[in-house]
Amino acid sequence: MTEFKAVRGMRDLLPAEAHHWRQIEQVTQDCLNRFGYLEIRLPLLEFTELFVQSAGLSTDLVQKEMYTFADRNAESLSLRPEGTASCIRAALERRLLANNQSARLWYGGPMFRYERPQKGRYRQFEQIGAEAIGFPGPDIDAELLALNWRTWQALGIADEVTLQLNTLGTAPVREAYREALVAYLRMHEDQLDETSVMRLEVNPLRILDSKVPQTLALLTEAPVLTDFLDAESSGHFNELQRLLEGLDVPFTVNPHIVRGLDYYTKTVFEWTSEKLGAQNAFCSGGRYDDLVGLLGGKSMPAVGFALGMDRLALLVQETQFQNQGLVDVYIVPLTDEFCLEALKLAHQLRCELPAACILCHAGGGKIKARMKQAHRSGAQVALLLGEQEVHTGGAMMKPLRTDTEQHFVALAQLATSVAAVIDTPGVVGEA
Ligand code: HAM
């Protein structure tokens, strides 16, 4: 028999990990909502051309990393490798930007890239991303980074992260810089590593990203983009730094941050942490003032970020959240005869204690086996239902984590008695 395995680079998140993720997502999404970003849900599949046009034909993303196939109608589709292109496509198609309207949007979910899997790098991974469309100034860049910073503070990781900031300037700035960089590197081509030689042709700015020591040494003498900035680009960058300082968002300027997607202009950034090892960027983004126009809309400036949930979850310690067990109450019908009463009691308690997790025994078995399941569930209290309890209209309440004796509680008092014992109280109708 074939033993099925998950596809390479695609992982299952088991319940404990999924619970951890859910808590991080809640904190993150709460921060986004409080900064006025609205959720948008986007499809997993788009026409391949959307990513070619946006990320750029010469990028690794388009050249090597997309899951692309022809559908039954012979249309070339791709699993989305990132969310920005889809978000802009949707905003244009659904006219969210009509009449020069701006938009603050966020999205989340799986992205797909055919990369070499390693710790923190997968072929299916999750992002939560946000895009602020229609805002030209550095004020929104600063607000976006402040939103990131507040999120890291709320997640308890602010001490372990660094914001690396750079500017790529406007398109003409980059063009002039590109020429100067290529001219310099051509003079030293024999000392360049193989990948960098290839990039010299297609995407020379990505050479700045190289980790090869010999190339890095060569780059110390290379022209720097800062020297090529026009007044508009440097004004934007200086003002952003002033705002971040005023907002107490710490950052370092790193001229080597160039990003792997072609759509960026001016501000680019990566949030990194030394704790993550080689894949140390857990949230990245920047400004992309030309993309809306490129995708067929009226030209509109925009800026955004995406955080990688897989990497963020590695950074956030589970203990930072109240790591309570999931189950609060386990209801045990003593025989199958009382199954209906047990299910009805579970329903009643779920209505009266909306924050509590109530599990009702299923699967039959002897009383001993049922009680064993109750203990295993991690619940704090078991409610036992037998002939006598059903007849009298109540349940036997048995605390599972303390030595307190079990005792009978009438149906009308059950929610209040349970709420007094579990960590997740809140009887509906009580203060
Ligand atoms: P990106 O840098 O390609 O940017 O991805 C954003 C984040 O997704 C990375 O910082 C990383 O944490 C995570 N990530 C990327 N690839 C993987 C992978 N193979 N496995 C695990 N995590 C990964 C973007 O995607 C842009 N759309 C961000 C953006 C939004 N720029 C402007 N707006």
Coordinates of C-alpha atoms and ligand atoms in Angstrom, one line a residue:
M1 CA 0.0 0.0 0.0
T2 CA 1.2 3.5 -0.8
E3 CA 2.0 5.5 2.3
F4 CA 1.0 9.1 1.5
K5 CA 3.2 12.0 2.6
A6 CA 2.7 15.7 2.4
V7 CA 4.2 17.4 -0.6
R8 CA 7.8 18.6 0.0
G9 CA 7.8 22.1 1.5
M10 CA 4.1 21.9 2.5
R11 CA 3.3 21.3 6.2
D12 CA 0.5 20.3 8.4
L13 CA 0.0 22.5 11.5
L14 CA -1.0 20.2 14.3
P15 CA -3.6 21.5 16.8
A16 CA -1.1 22.9 19.4
E17 CA 0.7 24.8 16.6
A18 CA -2.6 25.9 14.9
H19 CA -3.8 27.3 18.3
H20 CA -0.5 29.2 18.7
W21 CA -0.9 30.6 15.1
R22 CA -4.6 31.5 15.8
Q23 CA -3.5 33.6 18.8
I24 CA -0.8 35.5 16.8
E25 CA -3.2 36.1 13.9
Q26 CA -5.8 37.5 16.3
V27 CA -3.3 40.0 17.8
T28 CA -2.0 40.9 14.3
Q29 CA -5.4 41.3 12.8
D30 CA -6.6 43.3 15.8
C31 CA -3.7 45.8 15.3
L32 CA -4.6 46.1 11.6
N33 CA -8.3 46.7 12.3
R34 CA -7.4 49.4 14.9
F35 CA -5.3 51.2 12.4
G36 CA -8.3 51.3 10.0
Y37 CA -7.3 48.6 7.6
L38 CA -10.2 46.6 6.1
E39 CA -10.0 42.9 5.3
I40 CA -10.1 41.7 1.7
R41 CA -10.2 38.0 0.7
L42 CA -8.5 37.2 -2.5
P43 CA -8.4 34.1 -4.7
L44 CA -5.5 31.6 -4.6
L45 CA -5.3 31.5 -8.4
E46 CA -4.7 34.3 -10.8
F47 CA -3.7 34.6 -14.5
T48 CA 0.1 34.1 -14.6
E49 CA 0.5 37.3 -16.5
L50 CA -0.5 39.3 -13.5
F51 CA 2.6 38.2 -11.6
V52 CA 4.8 38.6 -14.7
Q53 CA 3.7 42.2 -15.1
S54 CA 3.9 43.1 -11.4
A55 CA 6.9 41.2 -9.9
G56 CA 8.8 41.4 -13.1
L57 CA 9.9 38.9 -15.8
S58 CA 13.5 38.7 -14.7
T59 CA 12.8 38.0 -11.0
D60 CA 13.5 34.6 -9.4
L61 CA 9.9 34.6 -8.4
V62 CA 8.7 34.6 -12.0
Q63 CA 11.6 32.7 -13.5
K64 CA 11.8 29.8 -11.1
E65 CA 9.4 29.9 -8.3
M66 CA 5.8 29.9 -9.5
Y67 CA 3.4 27.0 -9.6
T68 CA 2.1 27.6 -13.1
F69 CA -0.2 25.3 -15.2
A70 CA -2.7 25.5 -18.0
D71 CA -6.3 25.0 -17.0
R72 CA -8.8 23.0 -19.0
N73 CA -9.4 26.1 -21.1
A74 CA -5.6 26.4 -21.9
E75 CA -5.3 29.6 -19.8
S76 CA -2.1 29.9 -18.0
L77 CA -2.8 30.2 -14.2
S78 CA -0.5 30.4 -11.2
L79 CA -0.9 29.8 -7.5
R80 CA -0.3 33.2 -6.0
P81 CA 3.3 33.6 -4.9
E82 CA 2.4 36.8 -3.0
G83 CA -0.6 39.0 -2.3
T84 CA 0.2 42.6 -3.5
A85 CA -0.5 42.0 -7.2
S86 CA -3.9 40.3 -6.4
C87 CA -4.8 43.0 -4.0
I88 CA -4.2 45.8 -6.6
R89 CA -5.9 43.7 -9.3
A90 CA -9.0 43.4 -7.0
A91 CA -9.0 47.0 -6.0
L92 CA -8.9 48.1 -9.7
E93 CA -11.3 45.5 -11.0
R94 CA -13.9 46.1 -8.2
R95 CA -13.4 49.9 -8.5
L96 CA -12.3 50.5 -4.9
L97 CA -10.0 53.2 -6.2
A98 CA -12.5 54.9 -8.5
N99 CA -12.6 58.7 -8.3
N100 CA -9.2 58.8 -6.7
Q101 CA -10.3 57.1 -3.6
S102 CA -7.6 55.7 -1.3
A103 CA -7.8 52.4 0.4
R104 CA -6.2 50.6 3.4
L105 CA -6.6 46.9 2.9
W106 CA -5.3 43.7 4.6
Y107 CA -5.4 40.1 3.5
G108 CA -4.0 36.8 4.8
G109 CA -3.6 33.2 3.7
P110 CA -1.3 30.8 1.9
M111 CA 1.2 31.7 -0.8
F112 CA 3.1 29.3 -3.0
R113 CA 6.7 29.5 -4.1
Y114 CA 8.8 26.6 -5.5
E115 CA 11.9 27.4 -3.3
R116 CA 14.4 25.1 -1.7
P117 CA 12.7 24.2 1.6
Q118 CA 14.6 24.8 4.9
K119 CA 13.8 26.1 8.4
G120 CA 11.5 29.1 7.9
R121 CA 11.3 28.6 4.1
Y122 CA 8.5 26.5 2.7
R123 CA 6.7 26.0 -0.7
Q124 CA 3.4 26.8 0.9
F125 CA 3.7 29.5 3.5
E126 CA 1.3 32.0 5.0
Q127 CA 1.4 35.8 4.9
I128 CA -0.6 38.5 6.5
G129 CA -0.2 41.6 4.3
A130 CA -1.5 45.1 4.1
E131 CA -1.6 47.7 1.3
A132 CA -2.2 51.4 1.7
I133 CA -3.2 52.7 -1.8
G134 CA -3.4 56.3 -2.9
F135 CA -1.1 57.9 -0.4
P136 CA 2.1 59.5 -1.7
G137 CA 3.8 60.8 1.4
P138 CA 6.2 59.4 3.9
D139 CA 3.5 59.9 6.6
I140 CA 1.8 56.6 5.6
D141 CA 5.1 54.8 5.3
A142 CA 5.8 55.8 8.9
E143 CA 2.3 54.9 10.1
L144 CA 2.6 51.4 8.5
L145 CA 5.9 50.8 10.2
A146 CA 4.5 52.1 13.5
L147 CA 1.7 49.6 13.0
N148 CA 4.3 46.8 12.6
W149 CA 6.1 48.0 15.7
R150 CA 2.9 48.1 17.8
T151 CA 2.2 44.5 16.6
W152 CA 5.6 43.3 17.7
Q153 CA 5.1 45.0 21.0
A154 CA 1.7 43.3 21.5
L155 CA 3.3 40.0 20.6
G156 CA 6.2 40.5 23.1
I157 CA 9.0 40.3 20.5
A158 CA 9.9 44.0 20.2
D159 CA 13.3 43.4 21.9
E160 CA 14.3 40.8 19.4
V161 CA 13.7 42.5 16.1
T162 CA 15.5 45.1 13.9
L163 CA 13.9 47.3 11.2
Q164 CA 16.3 47.6 8.2
L165 CA 15.3 50.5 6.0
N166 CA 16.5 51.7 2.6
T167 CA 15.3 53.7 -0.3
L168 CA 15.5 52.6 -4.0
G169 CA 14.5 56.0 -5.2
T170 CA 12.3 56.8 -8.2
A171 CA 12.5 54.8 -11.5
P172 CA 14.9 57.3 -13.2
V173 CA 17.2 57.2 -10.1
R174 CA 17.3 53.4 -10.2
E175 CA 18.0 53.4 -13.9
A176 CA 21.0 55.8 -13.5
Y177 CA 22.3 53.7 -10.5
R178 CA 21.8 50.5 -12.4
E179 CA 24.0 51.7 -15.2
A180 CA 26.8 52.8 -12.8
L181 CA 26.6 49.5 -10.9
V182 CA 26.8 47.4 -14.0
A183 CA 29.7 49.4 -15.3
Y184 CA 31.6 48.9 -12.0
L185 CA 30.8 45.2 -11.8
R186 CA 31.7 44.5 -15.4
M187 CA 35.2 45.8 -14.6
H188 CA 35.5 43.1 -12.0
E189 CA 33.4 40.4 -13.6
D190 CA 36.1 37.7 -13.2
Q191 CA 35.8 38.1 -9.4
L192 CA 32.0 37.7 -9.3
D193 CA 30.2 34.5 -8.2
E194 CA 28.2 32.6 -10.9
T195 CA 24.8 33.7 -9.7
S196 CA 25.9 37.4 -9.7
V197 CA 27.3 37.1 -13.2
M198 CA 23.8 35.9 -14.3
R199 CA 22.2 38.7 -12.4
L200 CA 24.4 41.3 -14.0
E201 CA 22.4 40.7 -17.2
V202 CA 18.9 40.4 -15.9
N203 CA 18.6 42.0 -12.4
P204 CA 21.9 43.7 -11.3
L205 CA 20.5 45.4 -8.2
R206 CA 19.9 41.9 -6.7
I207 CA 23.7 41.4 -6.6
L208 CA 23.6 43.8 -3.6
D209 CA 21.7 41.1 -1.8
S210 CA 24.5 38.5 -2.3
K211 CA 25.8 36.6 0.7
V212 CA 29.0 35.4 -1.1
P213 CA 32.0 36.9 0.7
Q214 CA 34.1 37.6 -2.4
T215 CA 31.2 39.5 -4.0
L216 CA 30.5 41.3 -0.7
A217 CA 34.1 42.4 -0.7
L218 CA 33.8 43.7 -4.2
L219 CA 30.6 45.6 -3.3
T220 CA 32.3 47.7 -0.6
E221 CA 33.9 49.7 -3.4
A222 CA 30.8 49.8 -5.6
P223 CA 28.8 52.9 -6.3
V224 CA 26.1 53.5 -3.7
L225 CA 22.5 54.3 -4.6
T226 CA 22.3 57.1 -2.0
D227 CA 24.7 59.1 -4.1
F228 CA 22.2 59.0 -7.0
L229 CA 19.1 60.0 -5.2
D230 CA 17.1 63.0 -6.6
A231 CA 15.6 65.6 -4.3
E232 CA 12.2 63.9 -4.3
S233 CA 13.6 60.5 -3.2
S234 CA 15.9 61.8 -0.5
G235 CA 13.3 64.3 0.8
H236 CA 10.9 61.4 1.2
F237 CA 13.5 59.2 2.9
N238 CA 14.7 61.9 5.3
E239 CA 11.1 62.8 6.3
L240 CA 10.3 59.1 6.9
Q241 CA 13.4 58.8 9.2
R242 CA 12.3 62.0 11.1
L243 CA 8.8 60.6 11.6
L244 CA 10.1 57.2 12.8
E245 CA 12.4 58.9 15.3
G246 CA 9.5 61.0 16.6
L247 CA 7.4 57.9 16.9
D248 CA 10.1 56.0 18.8
V249 CA 10.2 53.2 16.1
P250 CA 13.9 52.1 16.1
F251 CA 15.5 51.4 12.7
T252 CA 18.8 51.1 10.9
V253 CA 19.5 52.2 7.4
N254 CA 20.9 49.3 5.3
P255 CA 21.8 50.2 1.7
H256 CA 21.9 46.5 0.9
I257 CA 18.1 46.0 1.2
V258 CA 17.0 45.8 -2.4
R259 CA 14.1 43.3 -2.3
G260 CA 13.4 40.5 -4.8
L261 CA 10.4 42.0 -6.6
D262 CA 10.7 44.6 -9.4
Y263 CA 7.8 46.8 -8.3
Y264 CA 9.4 48.8 -5.5
T265 CA 10.2 52.5 -5.6
K266 CA 11.6 54.7 -2.8
T267 CA 11.0 53.1 0.6
V268 CA 11.9 49.4 1.1
F269 CA 12.3 47.6 4.5
E270 CA 12.7 44.3 6.2
W271 CA 12.0 43.4 9.8
T272 CA 14.7 40.8 10.8
S273 CA 15.6 38.8 13.9
E274 CA 18.9 37.1 14.6
K275 CA 16.9 34.4 16.4
L276 CA 15.6 33.1 13.0
G277 CA 18.9 31.9 11.4
A278 CA 19.4 32.2 7.7
Q279 CA 15.8 33.1 6.8
N280 CA 15.8 36.1 9.1
A281 CA 13.3 38.5 7.5
F282 CA 9.9 37.8 8.9
C283 CA 8.1 40.9 7.5
S284 CA 9.0 43.0 4.5
G285 CA 7.6 45.5 2.1
G286 CA 7.9 48.9 0.7
R287 CA 6.5 51.5 -1.6
Y288 CA 5.5 50.7 -5.2
D289 CA 4.3 54.0 -6.8
D290 CA 4.3 52.6 -10.3
L291 CA 2.4 49.3 -9.9
V292 CA -1.2 50.6 -10.0
G293 CA -0.5 52.3 -13.3
L294 CA 1.3 49.3 -14.6
L295 CA -1.6 47.0 -14.0
G296 CA -3.9 49.3 -16.0
G297 CA -5.2 51.7 -13.4
K298 CA -4.8 55.5 -13.2
S299 CA -1.3 56.0 -11.7
M300 CA -1.6 55.9 -7.9
P301 CA 1.1 55.7 -5.2
A302 CA 1.0 52.8 -2.7
V303 CA 2.9 51.1 0.0
G304 CA 2.6 47.9 1.9
F305 CA 4.1 45.0 3.8
A306 CA 3.6 41.2 4.2
L307 CA 4.6 39.3 7.3
G308 CA 5.5 35.6 7.1
M309 CA 3.4 33.8 9.6
D310 CA 5.7 30.7 9.6
R311 CA 8.7 32.9 10.7
L312 CA 6.7 35.1 13.1
A313 CA 5.3 31.9 14.8
L314 CA 8.9 30.8 15.4
L315 CA 9.7 34.1 17.1
V316 CA 6.7 34.4 19.4
Q317 CA 7.1 32.1 22.4
E318 CA 4.1 30.1 23.1
T319 CA 4.4 31.0 26.8
Q320 CA 3.8 34.6 25.9
F321 CA 0.2 33.9 25.6
Q322 CA -1.9 32.5 28.4
N323 CA -1.5 28.9 27.4
Q324 CA -4.6 27.5 28.8
G325 CA -6.0 24.1 27.8
L326 CA -8.6 24.2 25.1
V327 CA -11.3 22.2 26.9
D328 CA -13.1 23.6 29.9
V329 CA -15.9 21.2 30.6
Y330 CA -16.4 17.5 29.7
I331 CA -19.9 16.1 29.8
V332 CA -20.2 12.4 30.6
P333 CA -23.4 10.5 30.0
L334 CA -22.9 7.5 32.3
T335 CA -24.5 5.2 29.7
D336 CA -25.6 5.7 26.1
E337 CA -29.2 6.0 27.3
F338 CA -28.4 9.6 28.5
C339 CA -26.7 10.7 25.3
L340 CA -29.5 13.0 24.3
E341 CA -29.6 14.7 27.7
A342 CA -25.8 15.1 27.6
L343 CA -26.0 16.8 24.1
K344 CA -28.8 19.1 25.3
L345 CA -26.8 20.1 28.4
A346 CA -23.8 20.8 26.2
H347 CA -26.0 23.1 24.0
Q348 CA -27.4 24.9 27.1
L349 CA -23.9 25.5 28.5
R350 CA -22.5 26.7 25.2
C351 CA -25.4 29.3 25.1
E352 CA -24.9 30.4 28.7
L353 CA -21.0 30.3 28.7
P354 CA -20.1 31.6 25.2
A355 CA -16.4 31.8 25.9
A356 CA -16.1 28.2 27.3
C357 CA -15.1 25.1 25.4
I358 CA -17.5 22.3 26.2
L359 CA -16.8 18.7 25.0
C360 CA -19.5 16.1 25.1
H361 CA -18.4 12.5 25.4
A362 CA -18.8 10.4 22.2
G363 CA -18.0 6.9 21.3
G364 CA -19.7 4.9 24.1
G365 CA -17.6 2.7 26.5
K366 CA -17.7 1.8 30.1
I367 CA -17.9 4.4 32.8
K368 CA -14.2 4.0 33.6
A369 CA -13.2 4.6 30.0
R370 CA -15.5 7.6 29.8
M371 CA -13.9 9.1 32.9
K372 CA -10.4 8.4 31.5
Q373 CA -11.4 10.4 28.4
A374 CA -12.6 13.2 30.6
H375 CA -9.3 13.4 32.4
R376 CA -7.3 13.2 29.1
S377 CA -9.3 16.1 27.5
G378 CA -7.6 18.5 29.9
A379 CA -11.0 19.8 31.1
Q380 CA -11.2 21.4 34.5
V381 CA -14.5 20.0 35.3
A382 CA -16.7 16.9 34.4
L383 CA -20.5 16.9 34.5
L384 CA -21.9 13.4 35.0
L385 CA -25.3 12.4 33.9
G386 CA -27.0 9.2 35.1
E387 CA -30.5 8.0 36.0
Q388 CA -30.7 10.0 39.2
E389 CA -29.3 13.3 37.8
V390 CA -31.6 13.3 34.8
H391 CA -34.5 12.4 37.0
T392 CA -33.8 15.2 39.5
G393 CA -32.9 17.8 36.7
G394 CA -29.2 18.5 37.1
A395 CA -25.7 17.0 36.9
M396 CA -23.0 15.7 39.2
M397 CA -20.2 18.2 39.0
K398 CA -16.7 16.7 39.4
P399 CA -13.7 19.0 39.5
L400 CA -10.8 17.2 37.7
R401 CA -7.9 19.4 38.7
T402 CA -8.5 19.8 42.4
D403 CA -9.4 17.4 45.3
T404 CA -12.8 19.0 45.8
E405 CA -15.6 16.4 46.2
Q406 CA -18.1 16.0 43.4
H407 CA -21.6 17.3 44.2
F408 CA -25.0 17.6 42.6
V409 CA -26.0 20.9 40.9
A410 CA -29.4 21.7 39.5
L411 CA -29.7 22.7 35.8
A412 CA -30.6 26.3 36.5
Q413 CA -27.4 26.8 38.6
L414 CA -25.0 24.8 36.5
A415 CA -23.6 27.6 34.3
T416 CA -22.8 29.8 37.4
S417 CA -21.2 26.9 39.3
V418 CA -19.1 25.9 36.2
A419 CA -18.1 29.5 35.6
A420 CA -16.8 29.8 39.2
V421 CA -14.4 26.9 38.5
I422 CA -13.1 27.3 35.0
D423 CA -10.6 30.0 33.7
T424 CA -13.0 31.2 31.0
P425 CA -16.0 32.5 33.0
G426 CA -18.7 34.8 31.7
V427 CA -22.2 33.6 32.2
V428 CA -24.5 35.4 29.7
G429 CA -26.5 38.0 31.5
E430 CA -24.0 38.4 34.4
A431 CA -21.8 41.4 34.9
Ligands
HAM1 P1 8.3 39.1 0.3 O1 9.5 39.7 1.0 O2 8.5 38.3 -0.9 O3 7.3 40.3 0.0 O4 7.5 38.2 1.4 C1 7.1 38.8 2.6 C2 7.4 37.8 3.8 O5 6.9 36.5 3.5 C3 8.9 37.6 4.0 O6 9.5 38.6 4.8 C4 8.9 36.2 4.7 O7 8.7 36.4 6.1 C5 7.7 35.5 4.1 N1 8.1 34.5 3.1 C6 8.5 34.8 1.8 N2 8.8 33.6 1.2 C7 8.6 32.6 2.1 C8 8.8 31.2 2.1 N3 9.2 30.5 1.0 N4 8.6 30.5 3.3 C9 8.2 31.2 4.4 N5 8.0 32.5 4.5 C10 8.2 33.2 3.4 C11 6.1 40.1 -0.5 O8 5.5 39.1 -0.7 C12 5.4 41.5 -0.9 N6 4.1 41.2 -1.5 C13 5.3 42.3 0.4 C14 4.7 43.6 0.1 C15 3.4 44.0 0.3 N7 5.3 44.7 -0.5 C16 4.4 45.7 -0.6 N8 3.2 45.2 -0.1

